[in-house]
DNA sequence: CTCATGTAGTTATCATGGTAACAATAGGAA
DNA sequence: TTCCTATTGTTACCATGATAACTACATGAG
């Protein structure tokens, strides 16, 4: 998240760019603008997921499992690989999703250390409930000047 | 933060775009790519700040005070206004910066509820130490294909 | 087989974001 | 002046990211 509301003016950046060679004022401006825009998008999406009892990460876990229907479930580690978060966060997130009944976890028959994570019917239903508007939201946010009602 | 490493393929998005009108596949792709890029940038910057005993937010507090040299310090609320975080987070952040000696806080002579926050010489020195490379980093991150060594 | 090493996932603890509810003060209406 | 209401900042507590260190099991060298 990037919290600065008023980004540095072009002038301030160029002041720095003048003093330090190898500094591309356009790139600096892009980077700041990008982080600010993305932060607002992420907030908007988190709010949307919260309305559906999810979070961005919990949603992505469901997506990632659903995205590989040829596999009969994924291990916790495989999910972690696809979503760069730390292992403990994934442990907690999986536990949460199991409690909500959106995924089911079984012991891996081939490896007593491992677990196999699968979507439950409720999990698939939740995806179906959330996905369409998710894409609509992304579509709106992706357009320039998204006008999401943020920032006075 | 947006954690998905492998973004949905063009094909998957268009599959959805076909089913739901008012869905702009380009915009969806842009939004996802933007959030992913920004997340990696923010991580990179946080790592940089951590090397200097700061965090993104603590740094921005210093910046925001420094940016208004005509004012003799800002109130906690004014800082909060410029950085959209919640008030309790700002209370904690200000306390942290006072402990590190980078800012000093006094009672507001005109309002017994308020506080005036000012940079200390150490705070100004910290900014001078951190700012140049911050802009260099932003400049590098802002260019396309930043090649920051992330993601195998 | 046995043991050293590696891997899967968890636990403990911290950092840092949020909301709700509060105390203390300010400031205007009566 | 006396209250009612708004504002400043804090406290208490929760959510969710991280790292370090752990348990339990796997696996290959000997």
Short mmCIF file of C-alpha atoms (C1' of nucleotides) in Angstrom, two decimals:
data_model
loop_
_atom_site.label_atom_id
_atom_site.label_comp_id
_atom_site.label_asym_id
_atom_site.label_seq_id
_atom_site.Cartn_x
_atom_site.Cartn_y
_atom_site.Cartn_z
CA UNK A 1 0.00 0.00 0.00
CA UNK A 2 1.13 3.50 -0.82
CA UNK A 3 -0.52 6.21 1.23
CA UNK A 4 0.61 9.56 -0.07
CA UNK A 5 -2.39 11.43 -1.41
CA UNK A 6 -0.68 14.38 -3.06
CA UNK A 7 2.17 13.04 -5.12
CA UNK A 8 5.27 15.18 -5.51
CA UNK A 9 4.85 17.70 -8.25
CA UNK A 10 6.68 17.38 -11.49
CA UNK A 11 8.78 20.32 -10.39
CA UNK A 12 9.97 18.67 -7.19
CA UNK A 13 10.92 15.53 -9.03
CA UNK A 14 12.79 17.45 -11.68
CA UNK A 15 14.61 19.32 -8.97
CA UNK A 16 15.97 16.00 -7.84
CA UNK A 17 16.51 14.72 -11.35
CA UNK A 18 18.69 17.74 -12.02
CA UNK A 19 20.93 17.02 -9.04
CA UNK A 20 21.22 13.30 -9.63
CA UNK A 21 22.06 11.96 -13.02
CA UNK A 22 20.60 8.59 -14.01
CA UNK A 23 17.25 9.77 -12.73
CA UNK A 24 14.33 9.58 -15.12
CA UNK A 25 11.65 11.99 -13.94
CA UNK A 26 8.98 10.33 -16.07
CA UNK A 27 9.75 6.96 -14.57
CA UNK A 28 9.59 8.36 -11.05
CA UNK A 29 6.25 9.93 -11.75
CA UNK A 30 4.98 6.69 -13.28
CA UNK A 31 6.12 4.62 -10.34
CA UNK A 32 4.44 6.88 -7.80
CA UNK A 33 1.25 7.14 -9.80
CA UNK A 34 1.17 3.40 -10.34
CA UNK A 35 1.53 2.61 -6.66
CA UNK A 36 -1.11 5.10 -5.71
CA UNK A 37 -3.59 3.82 -8.29
CA UNK A 38 -2.95 0.21 -7.38
CA UNK A 39 -3.40 0.94 -3.68
CA UNK A 40 -6.82 2.39 -4.33
CA UNK A 41 -7.74 -0.56 -6.53
CA UNK A 42 -6.69 -3.05 -3.89
CA UNK A 43 -8.77 -1.24 -1.31
CA UNK A 44 -11.77 -1.26 -3.56
CA UNK A 45 -11.38 -4.98 -4.21
CA UNK A 46 -10.87 -5.81 -0.54
CA UNK A 47 -14.10 -3.98 0.25
CA UNK A 48 -15.88 -6.01 -2.43
CA UNK A 49 -14.55 -9.28 -1.07
CA UNK A 50 -15.45 -8.32 2.47
CA UNK A 51 -19.06 -7.94 1.34
CA UNK A 52 -18.92 -11.61 0.38
CA UNK A 53 -17.14 -12.86 3.49
CA UNK A 54 -13.86 -13.17 1.66
CA UNK A 55 -10.56 -11.38 1.41
CA UNK A 56 -8.37 -10.92 -1.61
CA UNK A 57 -6.09 -13.73 -0.48
CA UNK A 58 -8.88 -16.14 0.39
CA UNK A 59 -10.42 -15.49 -3.00
CA UNK A 60 -7.13 -16.08 -4.77
CA UNK A 61 -6.72 -19.40 -3.00
CA UNK A 62 -10.06 -20.52 -4.39
CA UNK A 63 -9.14 -19.26 -7.86
CA UNK A 64 -5.82 -21.01 -7.89
CA UNK A 65 -7.37 -24.35 -7.00
CA UNK A 66 -10.18 -23.91 -9.47
CA UNK A 67 -7.74 -23.00 -12.20
CA UNK A 68 -6.28 -26.49 -12.29
CA UNK A 69 -9.30 -28.75 -12.71
CA UNK A 70 -7.20 -31.52 -14.21
CA UNK A 71 -5.47 -31.88 -10.83
CA UNK A 72 -7.39 -33.52 -8.02
CA UNK A 73 -6.73 -30.72 -5.56
CA UNK A 74 -3.50 -28.96 -4.71
CA UNK A 75 -1.18 -29.24 -1.75
CA UNK A 76 -0.82 -26.31 0.62
CA UNK A 77 2.69 -25.79 -0.68
CA UNK A 78 1.55 -25.68 -4.27
CA UNK A 79 -0.97 -23.02 -3.44
CA UNK A 80 1.71 -21.06 -1.61
CA UNK A 81 3.98 -21.30 -4.66
CA UNK A 82 1.36 -19.78 -6.89
CA UNK A 83 0.58 -16.89 -4.53
CA UNK A 84 3.64 -15.38 -3.13
CA UNK A 85 2.76 -15.25 0.53
CA UNK A 86 4.61 -16.92 3.36
CA UNK A 87 3.80 -20.44 4.50
CA UNK A 88 2.33 -19.46 7.88
CA UNK A 89 -0.06 -17.07 6.20
CA UNK A 90 -1.22 -19.88 3.96
CA UNK A 91 -1.68 -22.22 6.93
CA UNK A 92 -3.93 -19.65 8.55
CA UNK A 93 -5.80 -18.84 5.36
CA UNK A 94 -6.47 -22.49 4.59
CA UNK A 95 -7.72 -23.03 8.13
CA UNK A 96 -10.06 -20.08 7.72
CA UNK A 97 -11.44 -21.37 4.41
CA UNK A 98 -12.01 -24.80 5.90
CA UNK A 99 -13.96 -23.24 8.76
CA UNK A 100 -16.10 -21.36 6.25
CA UNK A 101 -16.70 -24.61 4.41
CA UNK A 102 -15.31 -23.35 1.11
CA UNK A 103 -12.52 -25.88 0.87
CA UNK A 104 -11.93 -29.35 2.26
CA UNK A 105 -8.62 -30.76 3.34
CA UNK A 106 -7.57 -34.40 3.42
CA UNK A 107 -4.37 -36.17 4.27
CA UNK A 108 -2.25 -36.82 1.20
CA UNK A 109 -2.35 -40.60 0.64
CA UNK A 110 1.15 -40.52 -0.84
CA UNK A 111 2.85 -38.34 1.74
CA UNK A 112 1.88 -38.33 5.38
CA UNK A 113 3.29 -34.81 5.78
CA UNK A 114 1.12 -33.35 3.07
CA UNK A 115 -2.47 -32.32 2.67
CA UNK A 116 -4.69 -32.18 -0.36
CA UNK A 117 -6.86 -29.12 -0.64
CA UNK A 118 -10.02 -29.20 -2.76
CA UNK A 119 -12.91 -26.85 -3.37
CA UNK A 120 -16.18 -27.88 -1.80
CA UNK A 121 -19.43 -27.33 -3.70
CA UNK A 122 -19.90 -24.28 -1.47
CA UNK A 123 -16.49 -23.08 -2.54
CA UNK A 124 -17.35 -23.44 -6.19
CA UNK A 125 -20.64 -21.68 -5.56
CA UNK A 126 -18.84 -18.83 -3.81
CA UNK A 127 -16.56 -18.42 -6.81
CA UNK A 128 -19.52 -18.34 -9.14
CA UNK A 129 -21.12 -15.75 -6.90
CA UNK A 130 -18.08 -13.51 -6.73
CA UNK A 131 -16.30 -13.84 -10.05
CA UNK A 132 -18.57 -12.00 -12.46
CA UNK A 133 -18.67 -8.78 -10.51
CA UNK A 134 -14.97 -9.16 -9.77
CA UNK A 135 -14.21 -8.91 -13.45
CA UNK A 136 -16.63 -6.06 -13.88
CA UNK A 137 -14.88 -4.23 -11.06
CA UNK A 138 -11.46 -4.91 -12.53
CA UNK A 139 -12.69 -3.74 -15.87
CA UNK A 140 -13.90 -0.48 -14.37
CA UNK A 141 -10.78 0.02 -12.28
CA UNK A 142 -8.50 -0.75 -15.22
CA UNK A 143 -9.82 2.08 -17.29
CA UNK A 144 -8.08 5.44 -16.86
CA UNK A 145 -9.70 7.85 -14.43
CA UNK A 146 -11.69 5.05 -12.81
CA UNK A 147 -13.90 7.41 -10.81
CA UNK A 148 -14.43 5.01 -7.96
CA UNK A 149 -15.61 7.71 -5.62
CA UNK A 150 -12.33 7.78 -3.73
CA UNK A 151 -10.51 10.94 -2.80
CA UNK A 152 -12.48 14.10 -2.42
CA UNK B 1 -0.91 -6.06 -1.99
CA UNK B 2 -1.82 -8.41 -4.80
CA UNK B 3 -0.29 -11.84 -4.54
CA UNK B 4 -1.19 -13.78 -7.64
CA UNK B 5 2.00 -14.64 -9.52
CA UNK B 6 0.56 -16.02 -12.74
CA UNK B 7 -2.10 -13.65 -13.91
CA UNK B 8 -5.09 -15.05 -15.77
CA UNK B 9 -4.31 -15.55 -19.41
CA UNK B 10 -5.81 -13.34 -22.03
CA UNK B 11 -7.92 -16.30 -23.05
CA UNK B 12 -9.47 -16.78 -19.63
CA UNK B 13 -10.33 -13.12 -19.39
CA UNK B 14 -11.86 -13.07 -22.82
CA UNK B 15 -13.90 -16.11 -21.90
CA UNK B 16 -15.47 -14.00 -19.20
CA UNK B 17 -15.68 -10.92 -21.35
CA UNK B 18 -17.69 -12.92 -23.85
CA UNK B 19 -20.24 -13.97 -21.25
CA UNK B 20 -20.60 -10.59 -19.59
CA UNK B 21 -21.11 -7.50 -21.64
CA UNK B 22 -19.66 -4.24 -20.37
CA UNK B 23 -16.43 -6.05 -19.68
CA UNK B 24 -13.29 -4.63 -21.19
CA UNK B 25 -10.66 -7.37 -21.37
CA UNK B 26 -7.85 -4.86 -21.86
CA UNK B 27 -8.88 -2.95 -18.78
CA UNK B 28 -9.04 -6.14 -16.72
CA UNK B 29 -5.58 -7.13 -17.86
CA UNK B 30 -4.26 -3.65 -17.10
CA UNK B 31 -5.76 -3.61 -13.63
CA UNK B 32 -4.29 -6.99 -12.72
CA UNK B 33 -0.89 -6.15 -14.17
CA UNK B 34 -0.86 -2.79 -12.44
CA UNK B 35 -1.64 -4.27 -9.04
CA UNK B 36 0.98 -6.94 -9.46
CA UNK B 37 3.65 -4.48 -10.54
CA UNK B 38 2.81 -2.04 -7.78
CA UNK B 39 2.91 -4.79 -5.15
CA UNK B 40 6.43 -5.71 -6.18
CA UNK B 41 7.46 -2.06 -6.15
CA UNK B 42 6.07 -1.52 -2.68
CA UNK B 43 7.94 -4.57 -1.44
CA UNK B 44 11.16 -3.32 -2.93
CA UNK B 45 10.70 0.09 -1.35
CA UNK B 46 9.81 -1.34 2.05
CA UNK B 47 13.00 -3.36 1.95
CA UNK B 48 14.96 -0.21 1.15
CA UNK B 49 13.38 1.70 4.01
CA UNK B 50 13.96 -1.17 6.40
CA UNK B 51 17.68 -0.91 5.64
CA UNK B 52 17.50 2.63 6.98
CA UNK B 53 15.39 1.89 10.03
CA UNK B 54 12.28 3.29 8.41
CA UNK B 55 9.09 2.08 6.84
CA UNK B 56 7.23 3.53 3.91
CA UNK B 57 4.75 5.21 6.23
CA UNK B 58 7.36 6.60 8.61
CA UNK B 59 9.25 7.99 5.65
CA UNK B 60 6.13 9.59 4.22
CA UNK B 61 5.40 11.28 7.54
CA UNK B 62 8.83 12.90 7.41
CA UNK B 63 8.31 13.91 3.78
CA UNK B 64 4.95 15.45 4.42
CA UNK B 65 6.26 17.60 7.25
CA UNK B 66 9.32 18.59 5.29
CA UNK B 67 7.21 19.50 2.30
CA UNK B 68 5.62 22.44 4.11
CA UNK B 69 8.57 24.44 5.40
CA UNK B 70 6.50 27.63 5.57
CA UNK B 71 4.45 26.00 8.33
CA UNK B 72 6.02 25.65 11.75
CA UNK B 73 5.22 21.96 12.06
CA UNK B 74 1.98 20.13 11.39
CA UNK B 75 -0.63 18.70 13.70
CA UNK B 76 -1.11 14.95 13.88
CA UNK B 77 -4.44 15.36 12.14
CA UNK B 78 -2.94 17.35 9.30
CA UNK B 79 -0.40 14.63 8.69
CA UNK B 80 -3.17 12.04 8.74
CA UNK B 81 -5.12 14.07 6.19
CA UNK B 82 -2.24 14.07 3.77
CA UNK B 83 -1.59 10.33 4.08
CA UNK B 84 -4.72 8.38 4.03
CA UNK B 85 -4.21 6.12 7.00
CA UNK B 86 -6.40 5.88 10.06
CA UNK B 87 -5.86 8.05 13.11
CA UNK B 88 -4.70 5.25 15.42
CA UNK B 89 -2.05 4.21 12.93
CA UNK B 90 -0.79 7.77 12.87
CA UNK B 91 -0.72 7.94 16.66
CA UNK B 92 1.45 4.86 16.72
CA UNK B 93 3.68 6.00 13.86
CA UNK B 94 4.27 9.39 15.43
CA UNK B 95 5.14 7.74 18.73
CA UNK B 96 7.61 5.51 16.93
CA UNK B 97 9.26 8.44 15.16
CA UNK B 98 9.55 10.35 18.41
CA UNK B 99 11.27 7.37 20.02
CA UNK B 100 13.72 7.22 17.12
CA UNK B 101 14.38 10.92 17.58
CA UNK B 102 13.38 11.87 14.03
CA UNK B 103 10.52 14.14 15.01
CA UNK B 104 9.65 16.16 18.11
CA UNK B 105 6.19 16.77 19.46
CA UNK B 106 4.98 19.72 21.53
CA UNK B 107 1.63 20.75 22.91
CA UNK B 108 -0.21 23.09 20.57
CA UNK B 109 -0.22 26.48 22.33
CA UNK B 110 -3.54 27.38 20.69
CA UNK B 111 -5.41 24.15 21.31
CA UNK B 112 -4.85 22.00 24.36
CA UNK B 113 -6.11 18.95 22.47
CA UNK B 114 -3.58 19.25 19.70
CA UNK B 115 0.08 18.59 19.17
CA UNK B 116 2.61 20.19 16.88
CA UNK B 117 4.92 17.80 15.10
CA UNK B 118 8.26 19.00 13.76
CA UNK B 119 11.30 17.37 12.21
CA UNK B 120 14.38 17.21 14.41
CA UNK B 121 17.82 17.79 12.89
CA UNK B 122 18.17 14.00 12.97
CA UNK B 123 14.92 13.72 11.04
CA UNK B 124 16.14 16.13 8.41
CA UNK B 125 19.42 14.24 8.22
CA UNK B 126 17.56 10.96 7.79
CA UNK B 127 15.61 12.40 4.90
CA UNK B 128 18.81 13.64 3.28
CA UNK B 129 20.27 10.18 3.74
CA UNK B 130 17.31 8.34 2.27
CA UNK B 131 15.86 10.58 -0.41
CA UNK B 132 18.43 10.43 -3.21
CA UNK B 133 18.44 6.66 -3.49
CA UNK B 134 14.68 6.63 -3.05
CA UNK B 135 14.29 8.59 -6.25
CA UNK B 136 16.86 6.45 -8.01
CA UNK B 137 14.92 3.37 -6.96
CA UNK B 138 11.63 4.87 -8.12
CA UNK B 139 13.23 5.82 -11.37
CA UNK B 140 14.41 2.25 -11.93
CA UNK B 141 11.09 0.73 -10.83
CA UNK B 142 9.11 3.11 -13.00
CA UNK B 143 10.72 1.98 -16.19
CA UNK B 144 9.04 -0.92 -17.99
CA UNK B 145 10.48 -4.36 -17.29
CA UNK B 146 12.19 -3.14 -14.17
CA UNK B 147 14.27 -6.32 -13.70
CA UNK B 148 14.46 -6.01 -9.96
CA UNK B 149 15.48 -9.60 -9.52
CA UNK B 150 12.04 -10.66 -8.32
CA UNK B 151 10.19 -13.70 -9.58
CA UNK B 152 12.17 -16.59 -10.94
"C1'" DC C 1 18.57 -50.80 8.32
"C1'" DT C 2 20.23 -46.29 10.03
"C1'" DC C 3 21.09 -41.87 10.01
"C1'" DA C 4 21.79 -37.25 7.85
"C1'" DT C 5 19.49 -34.12 5.37
"C1'" DG C 6 15.51 -32.15 3.07
"C1'" DT C 7 10.57 -30.96 2.82
"C1'" DA C 8 5.49 -30.04 4.45
"C1'" DG C 9 3.15 -27.68 7.43
"C1'" DT C 10 2.52 -25.55 12.15
"C1'" DT C 11 3.41 -22.65 16.21
"C1'" DA C 12 5.01 -18.54 18.41
"C1'" DT C 13 5.77 -13.94 17.98
"C1'" DC C 14 6.11 -9.51 15.76
"C1'" DA C 15 4.74 -5.48 12.57
"C1'" DT C 16 1.47 -2.74 10.86
"C1'" DG C 17 -3.05 -1.99 8.68
"C1'" DG C 18 -8.15 -1.33 10.39
"C1'" DT C 19 -12.73 0.04 13.50
"C1'" DA C 20 -15.11 1.25 17.74
"C1'" DA C 21 -15.30 3.65 21.59
"C1'" DC C 22 -13.33 6.88 24.70
"C1'" DA C 23 -11.40 11.30 27.29
"C1'" DA C 24 -10.32 15.97 26.99
"C1'" DT C 25 -10.94 20.19 24.96
"C1'" DA C 26 -13.18 23.70 21.84
"C1'" DG C 27 -16.82 26.52 20.51
"C1'" DG C 28 -21.28 28.08 19.63
"C1'" DA C 29 -26.49 28.34 21.16
"C1'" DA C 30 -29.27 29.40 24.73
"C1'" DT D 1 -22.37 30.88 32.11
"C1'" DT D 2 -24.04 26.35 30.73
"C1'" DC D 3 -24.64 22.79 27.76
"C1'" DC D 4 -24.69 20.34 23.45
"C1'" DT D 5 -22.00 18.99 19.78
"C1'" DA D 6 -17.71 18.61 17.13
"C1'" DT D 7 -12.88 17.73 17.06
"C1'" DT D 8 -8.15 15.89 18.59
"C1'" DG D 9 -5.84 12.24 19.75
"C1'" DT D 10 -5.69 7.81 22.40
"C1'" DT D 11 -6.82 3.13 23.96
"C1'" DA D 12 -8.41 -1.48 23.21
"C1'" DC D 13 -8.85 -4.90 20.13
"C1'" DC D 14 -8.88 -7.33 15.63
"C1'" DA D 15 -7.02 -8.81 10.80
"C1'" DT D 16 -3.46 -10.17 8.15
"C1'" DG D 17 1.29 -9.70 6.44
"C1'" DA D 18 6.27 -11.49 7.98
"C1'" DT D 19 10.35 -14.52 10.13
"C1'" DA D 20 12.29 -18.02 13.13
"C1'" DA D 21 12.07 -22.17 14.97
"C1'" DC D 22 9.71 -26.35 15.49
"C1'" DT D 23 7.47 -31.34 14.50
"C1'" DA D 24 6.73 -35.02 11.61
"C1'" DC D 25 7.70 -37.46 7.71
"C1'" DA D 26 10.55 -38.64 3.28
"C1'" DT D 27 14.54 -40.10 1.06
"C1'" DG D 28 19.05 -41.26 -0.30
"C1'" DA D 29 24.03 -42.59 1.27
"C1'" DG D 30 26.35 -45.72 3.73
#
